[in-house]
mmCIF file of C-alpha atoms in Angstrom:
data_model
loop_
_atom_site.group_PDB
_atom_site.id
_atom_site.type_symbol
_atom_site.label_atom_id
_atom_site.label_comp_id
_atom_site.label_asym_id
_atom_site.label_seq_id
_atom_site.Cartn_x
_atom_site.Cartn_y
_atom_site.Cartn_z
ATOM 1 C CA MET A 21 -0.509 -7.685 5.575
ATOM 2 C CA ARG A 22 -0.738 -4.483 3.577
ATOM 3 C CA LEU A 23 -4.370 -3.400 3.419
ATOM 4 C CA LEU A 24 -6.344 -0.668 1.728
ATOM 5 C CA ILE A 25 -9.410 0.495 3.652
ATOM 6 C CA ILE A 26 -11.970 2.260 1.453
ATOM 7 C CA GLU A 27 -14.424 3.865 3.872
ATOM 8 C CA ASP A 28 -16.055 7.303 3.837
ATOM 9 C CA ASP A 29 -16.927 7.341 7.561
ATOM 10 C CA ARG A 30 -13.859 9.046 9.047
ATOM 11 C CA GLU A 31 -14.382 7.684 12.531
ATOM 12 C CA ALA A 32 -14.817 4.118 11.298
ATOM 13 C CA ALA A 33 -11.852 4.412 8.935
ATOM 14 C CA SER A 34 -9.618 5.798 11.686
ATOM 15 C CA TYR A 35 -10.664 3.013 14.040
ATOM 16 C CA LEU A 36 -9.940 0.301 11.469
ATOM 17 C CA SER A 37 -6.618 1.797 10.473
ATOM 18 C CA LYS A 38 -5.459 2.024 14.081
ATOM 19 C CA ALA A 39 -6.680 -1.486 14.905
ATOM 20 C CA PHE A 40 -4.918 -3.077 11.930
ATOM 21 C CA ARG A 41 -1.690 -1.250 12.728
ATOM 22 C CA GLU A 42 -1.861 -2.356 16.358
ATOM 23 C CA ALA A 43 -2.211 -5.907 15.037
ATOM 24 C CA GLY A 44 1.078 -5.435 13.168
ATOM 25 C CA HIS A 45 -0.204 -4.656 9.690
ATOM 26 C CA VAL A 46 0.063 -1.689 7.311
ATOM 27 C CA ALA A 47 -3.190 0.089 6.441
ATOM 28 C CA ASP A 48 -3.788 2.825 3.861
ATOM 29 C CA LEU A 49 -7.016 4.807 3.662
ATOM 30 C CA ALA A 50 -9.246 6.113 0.879
ATOM 31 C CA ALA A 51 -12.344 8.207 1.654
ATOM 32 C CA ASP A 52 -14.295 7.690 -1.579
ATOM 33 C CA GLY A 53 -14.704 5.181 -4.353
ATOM 34 C CA LEU A 54 -12.659 7.000 -6.987
ATOM 35 C CA ASP A 55 -9.616 7.467 -4.746
ATOM 36 C CA GLY A 56 -9.960 3.887 -3.584
ATOM 37 C CA TYR A 57 -10.102 2.619 -7.151
ATOM 38 C CA ALA A 58 -6.964 4.561 -8.106
ATOM 39 C CA LEU A 59 -5.013 3.317 -5.088
ATOM 40 C CA ALA A 60 -6.194 -0.266 -5.523
ATOM 41 C CA ARG A 61 -4.967 -0.256 -9.134
ATOM 42 C CA GLU A 62 -1.631 1.360 -8.241
ATOM 43 C CA GLY A 63 -0.741 -0.169 -4.889
ATOM 44 C CA ALA A 64 0.449 -3.668 -4.005
ATOM 45 C CA TYR A 65 -2.112 -4.711 -1.400
ATOM 46 C CA ASP A 66 -2.831 -8.081 0.148
ATOM 47 C CA VAL A 67 -6.472 -7.279 0.941
ATOM 48 C CA LEU A 68 -8.961 -4.513 0.133
ATOM 49 C CA VAL A 69 -11.556 -3.687 2.803
ATOM 50 C CA VAL A 70 -14.378 -1.937 0.941
ATOM 51 C CA ASP A 71 -17.469 -0.245 2.334
ATOM 52 C CA ARG A 72 -20.420 -0.832 0.033
ATOM 53 C CA MET A 73 -21.938 2.668 0.276
ATOM 54 C CA LEU A 74 -19.288 5.110 -0.966
ATOM 55 C CA PRO A 75 -19.401 8.591 -2.519
ATOM 56 C CA LYS A 76 -18.297 9.178 -6.135
ATOM 57 C CA LEU A 77 -18.169 5.451 -6.919
ATOM 58 C CA ASP A 78 -20.102 2.856 -4.932
ATOM 59 C CA GLY A 79 -18.344 -0.201 -3.577
ATOM 60 C CA LEU A 80 -19.840 -2.764 -5.937
ATOM 61 C CA SER A 81 -19.068 -0.655 -9.018
ATOM 62 C CA LEU A 82 -15.532 -0.166 -7.717
ATOM 63 C CA ILE A 83 -15.037 -3.909 -7.347
ATOM 64 C CA ARG A 84 -16.481 -4.675 -10.788
ATOM 65 C CA SER A 85 -14.170 -2.090 -12.368
ATOM 66 C CA LEU A 86 -11.125 -3.571 -10.634
ATOM 67 C CA ARG A 87 -11.998 -7.065 -11.806
ATOM 68 C CA GLU A 88 -12.516 -5.808 -15.363
ATOM 69 C CA GLN A 89 -9.024 -4.289 -15.201
ATOM 70 C CA GLY A 90 -7.541 -7.597 -14.090
ATOM 71 C CA VAL A 91 -6.921 -6.598 -10.459
ATOM 72 C CA GLU A 92 -7.379 -9.798 -8.453
ATOM 73 C CA THR A 93 -6.590 -8.492 -4.955
ATOM 74 C CA PRO A 94 -8.991 -10.156 -2.461
ATOM 75 C CA VAL A 95 -11.874 -7.897 -1.410
ATOM 76 C CA LEU A 96 -13.711 -7.970 1.908
ATOM 77 C CA ILE A 97 -16.954 -6.000 1.667
ATOM 78 C CA LEU A 98 -18.334 -4.178 4.716
ATOM 79 C CA SER A 99 -21.962 -3.107 4.643
ATOM 80 C CA ALA A 100 -24.979 -2.255 6.756
ATOM 81 C CA LEU A 101 -26.939 -4.163 4.089
ATOM 82 C CA GLY A 102 -26.778 -7.669 5.452
ATOM 83 C CA GLN A 103 -29.647 -9.577 3.855
ATOM 84 C CA VAL A 104 -28.941 -12.689 1.796
ATOM 85 C CA ASP A 105 -29.666 -10.879 -1.485
ATOM 86 C CA ASP A 106 -27.245 -8.091 -0.518
ATOM 87 C CA ARG A 107 -24.462 -10.565 0.234
ATOM 88 C CA VAL A 108 -25.083 -12.426 -3.021
ATOM 89 C CA LYS A 109 -24.862 -9.179 -5.003
ATOM 90 C CA GLY A 110 -21.581 -8.333 -3.304
ATOM 91 C CA LEU A 111 -20.033 -11.699 -4.054
ATOM 92 C CA ARG A 112 -21.260 -11.701 -7.649
ATOM 93 C CA ALA A 113 -19.762 -8.239 -8.163
ATOM 94 C CA GLY A 114 -16.334 -9.759 -7.454
ATOM 95 C CA GLY A 115 -16.083 -9.597 -3.673
ATOM 96 C CA ASP A 116 -14.375 -12.499 -1.904
ATOM 97 C CA ASP A 117 -16.092 -12.110 1.467
ATOM 98 C CA TYR A 118 -18.941 -10.063 2.923
ATOM 99 C CA LEU A 119 -19.225 -8.895 6.543
ATOM 100 C CA PRO A 120 -22.398 -7.104 7.667
ATOM 101 C CA LYS A 121 -22.237 -4.193 10.097
ATOM 102 C CA PRO A 122 -21.988 -4.078 13.060
ATOM 103 C CA TYR A 123 -19.056 -6.469 13.317
ATOM 104 C CA ALA A 124 -16.325 -7.407 15.789
ATOM 105 C CA PHE A 125 -12.844 -6.348 14.706
ATOM 106 C CA SER A 126 -11.471 -9.746 15.745
ATOM 107 C CA GLU A 127 -13.711 -11.382 13.123
ATOM 108 C CA LEU A 128 -12.803 -8.783 10.500
ATOM 109 C CA LEU A 129 -9.105 -9.363 11.181
ATOM 110 C CA ALA A 130 -9.486 -13.143 10.967
ATOM 111 C CA ARG A 131 -11.372 -12.914 7.667
ATOM 112 C CA ALA A 132 -8.761 -10.544 6.203
ATOM 113 C CA GLU A 133 -5.960 -12.889 7.255
ATOM 114 C CA VAL A 134 -7.715 -15.825 5.578
ATOM 115 C CA LEU A 135 -8.054 -13.851 2.338
ATOM 116 C CA SER A 136 -4.401 -12.850 2.507
ATOM 117 C CA ARG A 137 -3.306 -16.467 2.947
ATOM 118 C CA ARG A 138 -5.433 -17.564 0.001
ATOM 119 C CA ARG A 139 -3.810 -14.935 -2.179
ATOM 120 C CA GLY A 140 -0.374 -15.988 -0.974
ATOM 121 C CA GLY A 141 -0.880 -19.431 -2.459
ATOM 122 C CA ALA A 142 -1.166 -17.983 -5.965
ATOM 123 C CA ALA A 143 0.486 -14.583 -6.170
ATOM 124 C CA ALA A 144 2.210 -13.636 -2.948
ATOM 125 C CA GLU A 145 3.953 -10.294 -2.687
ATOM 126 C CA PRO A 146 7.724 -10.746 -3.109
ATOM 127 C CA THR A 147 9.736 -11.039 0.083
ATOM 128 C CA ALA A 148 12.787 -9.528 -1.586
ATOM 129 C CA TYR A 149 13.530 -6.973 -4.303
ATOM 130 C CA ARG A 150 16.609 -6.611 -6.502
ATOM 131 C CA VAL A 151 17.523 -3.747 -8.818
ATOM 132 C CA GLY A 152 20.971 -4.039 -10.342
ATOM 133 C CA ASP A 153 23.358 -4.807 -7.485
ATOM 134 C CA LEU A 154 20.955 -3.392 -4.869
ATOM 135 C CA GLU A 155 19.028 -5.978 -2.852
ATOM 136 C CA LEU A 156 16.379 -5.579 -0.155
ATOM 137 C CA ASP A 157 15.038 -8.456 1.941
ATOM 138 C CA ARG A 158 11.691 -7.644 3.574
ATOM 139 C CA LEU A 159 11.842 -10.560 6.017
ATOM 140 C CA SER A 160 15.310 -9.952 7.459
ATOM 141 C CA HIS A 161 15.149 -6.154 6.908
ATOM 142 C CA ARG A 162 18.578 -6.402 5.294
ATOM 143 C CA VAL A 163 19.789 -4.196 2.451
ATOM 144 C CA THR A 164 22.964 -4.773 0.467
ATOM 145 C CA ARG A 165 24.587 -3.231 -2.565
ATOM 146 C CA GLY A 166 27.407 -4.976 -4.332
ATOM 147 C CA GLY A 167 27.503 -7.391 -1.417
ATOM 148 C CA GLN A 168 28.052 -4.582 1.112
ATOM 149 C CA GLU A 169 25.452 -4.275 3.862
ATOM 150 C CA ILE A 170 23.680 -0.910 4.177
ATOM 151 C CA VAL A 171 22.226 -0.021 7.567
ATOM 152 C CA LEU A 172 18.942 1.884 7.288
ATOM 153 C CA GLN A 173 16.563 3.412 9.785
ATOM 154 C CA PRO A 174 12.985 1.991 9.722
ATOM 155 C CA ARG A 175 11.587 4.926 7.729
ATOM 156 C CA GLU A 176 14.477 4.773 5.271
ATOM 157 C CA PHE A 177 13.843 1.059 4.822
ATOM 158 C CA ARG A 178 10.152 1.643 4.066
ATOM 159 C CA LEU A 179 11.065 4.401 1.629
ATOM 160 C CA LEU A 180 13.556 2.222 -0.242
ATOM 161 C CA GLU A 181 11.157 -0.734 -0.207
ATOM 162 C CA TYR A 182 8.438 1.359 -1.842
ATOM 163 C CA LEU A 183 10.825 2.779 -4.435
ATOM 164 C CA MET A 184 12.173 -0.681 -5.295
ATOM 165 C CA ARG A 185 8.676 -2.149 -5.518
ATOM 166 C CA HIS A 186 8.054 0.431 -8.243
ATOM 167 C CA ALA A 187 11.501 0.181 -9.830
ATOM 168 C CA GLY A 188 11.670 1.875 -13.206
ATOM 169 C CA GLN A 189 8.538 3.909 -12.456
ATOM 170 C CA VAL A 190 8.232 7.504 -11.270
ATOM 171 C CA VAL A 191 7.045 7.619 -7.653
ATOM 172 C CA THR A 192 5.387 10.943 -6.804
ATOM 173 C CA ARG A 193 5.540 12.887 -3.546
ATOM 174 C CA THR A 194 1.862 12.110 -2.974
ATOM 175 C CA MET A 195 2.479 8.383 -3.315
ATOM 176 C CA LEU A 196 5.349 8.555 -0.830
ATOM 177 C CA LEU A 197 3.372 10.653 1.650
ATOM 178 C CA GLU A 198 0.452 8.226 1.563
ATOM 179 C CA HIS A 199 2.333 4.920 1.548
ATOM 180 C CA VAL A 200 5.487 5.634 3.549
ATOM 181 C CA TRP A 201 4.367 8.389 5.931
ATOM 182 C CA ASP A 202 0.616 7.584 6.020
ATOM 183 C CA TYR A 203 -0.199 11.244 5.314
ATOM 184 C CA HIS A 204 -3.238 11.879 3.143
ATOM 185 C CA PHE A 205 -2.340 15.523 2.732
ATOM 186 C CA ASP A 206 0.827 17.489 1.977
ATOM 187 C CA PRO A 207 2.211 18.825 5.288
ATOM 188 C CA GLN A 208 4.254 21.400 3.340
ATOM 189 C CA THR A 209 7.539 20.198 4.793
ATOM 190 C CA ASN A 210 10.744 18.916 3.231
ATOM 191 C CA VAL A 211 10.455 15.579 5.039
ATOM 192 C CA ILE A 212 10.599 13.614 1.779
ATOM 193 C CA ASP A 213 13.573 15.546 0.410
ATOM 194 C CA VAL A 214 15.495 15.053 3.660
ATOM 195 C CA HIS A 215 14.867 11.307 3.789
ATOM 196 C CA VAL A 216 15.617 10.767 0.089
ATOM 197 C CA SER A 217 18.855 12.702 0.523
ATOM 198 C CA ARG A 218 19.862 10.540 3.498
ATOM 199 C CA LEU A 219 18.885 7.373 1.663
ATOM 200 C CA ARG A 220 20.810 8.407 -1.447
ATOM 201 C CA ALA A 221 23.914 9.074 0.665
ATOM 202 C CA LYS A 222 23.748 5.536 2.035
ATOM 203 C CA VAL A 223 22.773 3.698 -1.138
ATOM 204 C CA ASP A 224 24.827 5.561 -3.768
ATOM 205 C CA LYS A 225 27.876 6.711 -1.808
ATOM 206 C CA GLY A 226 31.052 5.021 -3.055
ATOM 207 C CA PHE A 227 29.412 3.602 -6.196
ATOM 208 C CA GLU A 228 30.082 4.801 -9.719
ATOM 209 C CA ARG A 229 26.464 4.825 -10.887
ATOM 210 C CA PRO A 230 23.575 6.316 -8.896
ATOM 211 C CA MET A 231 20.583 4.115 -8.143
ATOM 212 C CA ILE A 232 18.156 6.734 -6.770
ATOM 213 C CA HIS A 233 17.162 9.357 -9.337
ATOM 214 C CA THR A 234 15.230 12.609 -9.052
ATOM 215 C CA VAL A 235 12.796 13.124 -11.916
ATOM 216 C CA ARG A 236 12.371 16.892 -12.058
ATOM 217 C CA GLY A 237 8.818 18.064 -11.523
ATOM 218 C CA ALA A 238 7.558 14.506 -11.063
ATOM 219 C CA GLY A 239 9.161 12.607 -8.193
ATOM 220 C CA TYR A 240 11.758 9.895 -7.702
ATOM 221 C CA MET A 241 12.773 6.634 -9.312
ATOM 222 C CA VAL A 242 14.990 3.675 -8.506
ATOM 223 C CA ARG A 243 16.658 2.129 -11.535
ATOM 224 C CA ALA A 244 20.034 0.649 -12.341
ATOM 225 C CA GLY A 245 22.580 2.823 -14.125
ATOM 226 C CA GLY A 246 22.373 5.918 -16.288
ATOM 227 C CA GLU A 247 21.093 9.410 -15.554
ATOM 228 C CA ALA A 248 17.467 10.296 -14.864
#
C-alpha cells in the first residue's frame, strides 16, 4: 500500500510511518490539514490515515473538501473522540472507517488493508506504466525501452516510477524529495540531480529522442518525444 498519514503529533506520526514501512508499505507524512489536503489531492494513495484534530484545517473539514473535489481515496480517521456521535460525524463527513485512540497498530494495519482492497475492486492503482516505448512494471520491477531491458537500482526505479505516474506533468524537487526520498525538507544537496542524471543516462542513452526532460526553474518531466 501507499499511505498518507496526516498527523500533527510528531512522535505518533513517526511511529506510524516506521510501523507501516516495516510492514512493507510506503508511508508519506503531513503535519497539518492544509499540507495533507494538498498531498491527498496530488498523490496517488491507496489509503489516507487522518487524525481528526489537526492545525490549519481539521480532519473532518479536510475530508469533506476532498470529497467535494472528487477525491475518493479511502479515509481511516484516528481520533481521541470515540463516542458514537463522534464516529457518526466522521463517517458522515466522508470517512470510510473510524478508529478511536488508543489503538493497536495491528488493528490499524488490518483496517487499512481492508480499505485498500475495497478500493482495488473499483479503481486500483496501475501495476504498470507506459510512456512512448518506455515501460515500467511495478510487480516484476522490470523496465524496458524499445524492448530492451534497463537495469535500475531501487532508488532509480522509485524515481522513474514516480515520474511516469505523473507523465506529462512537471514534477518538482519538493515532490521528489517527499515521495521518493521521504524527506520533508530540502537537505541542500544535489542528490536529485545526481540520480536524475544517472537515470537519464540509462533511459535515454542510445535513443534518438529523450524521455526525461528538465523543465528549467520548475523540475522534471517524463514525456515521449520533443524538447522540454
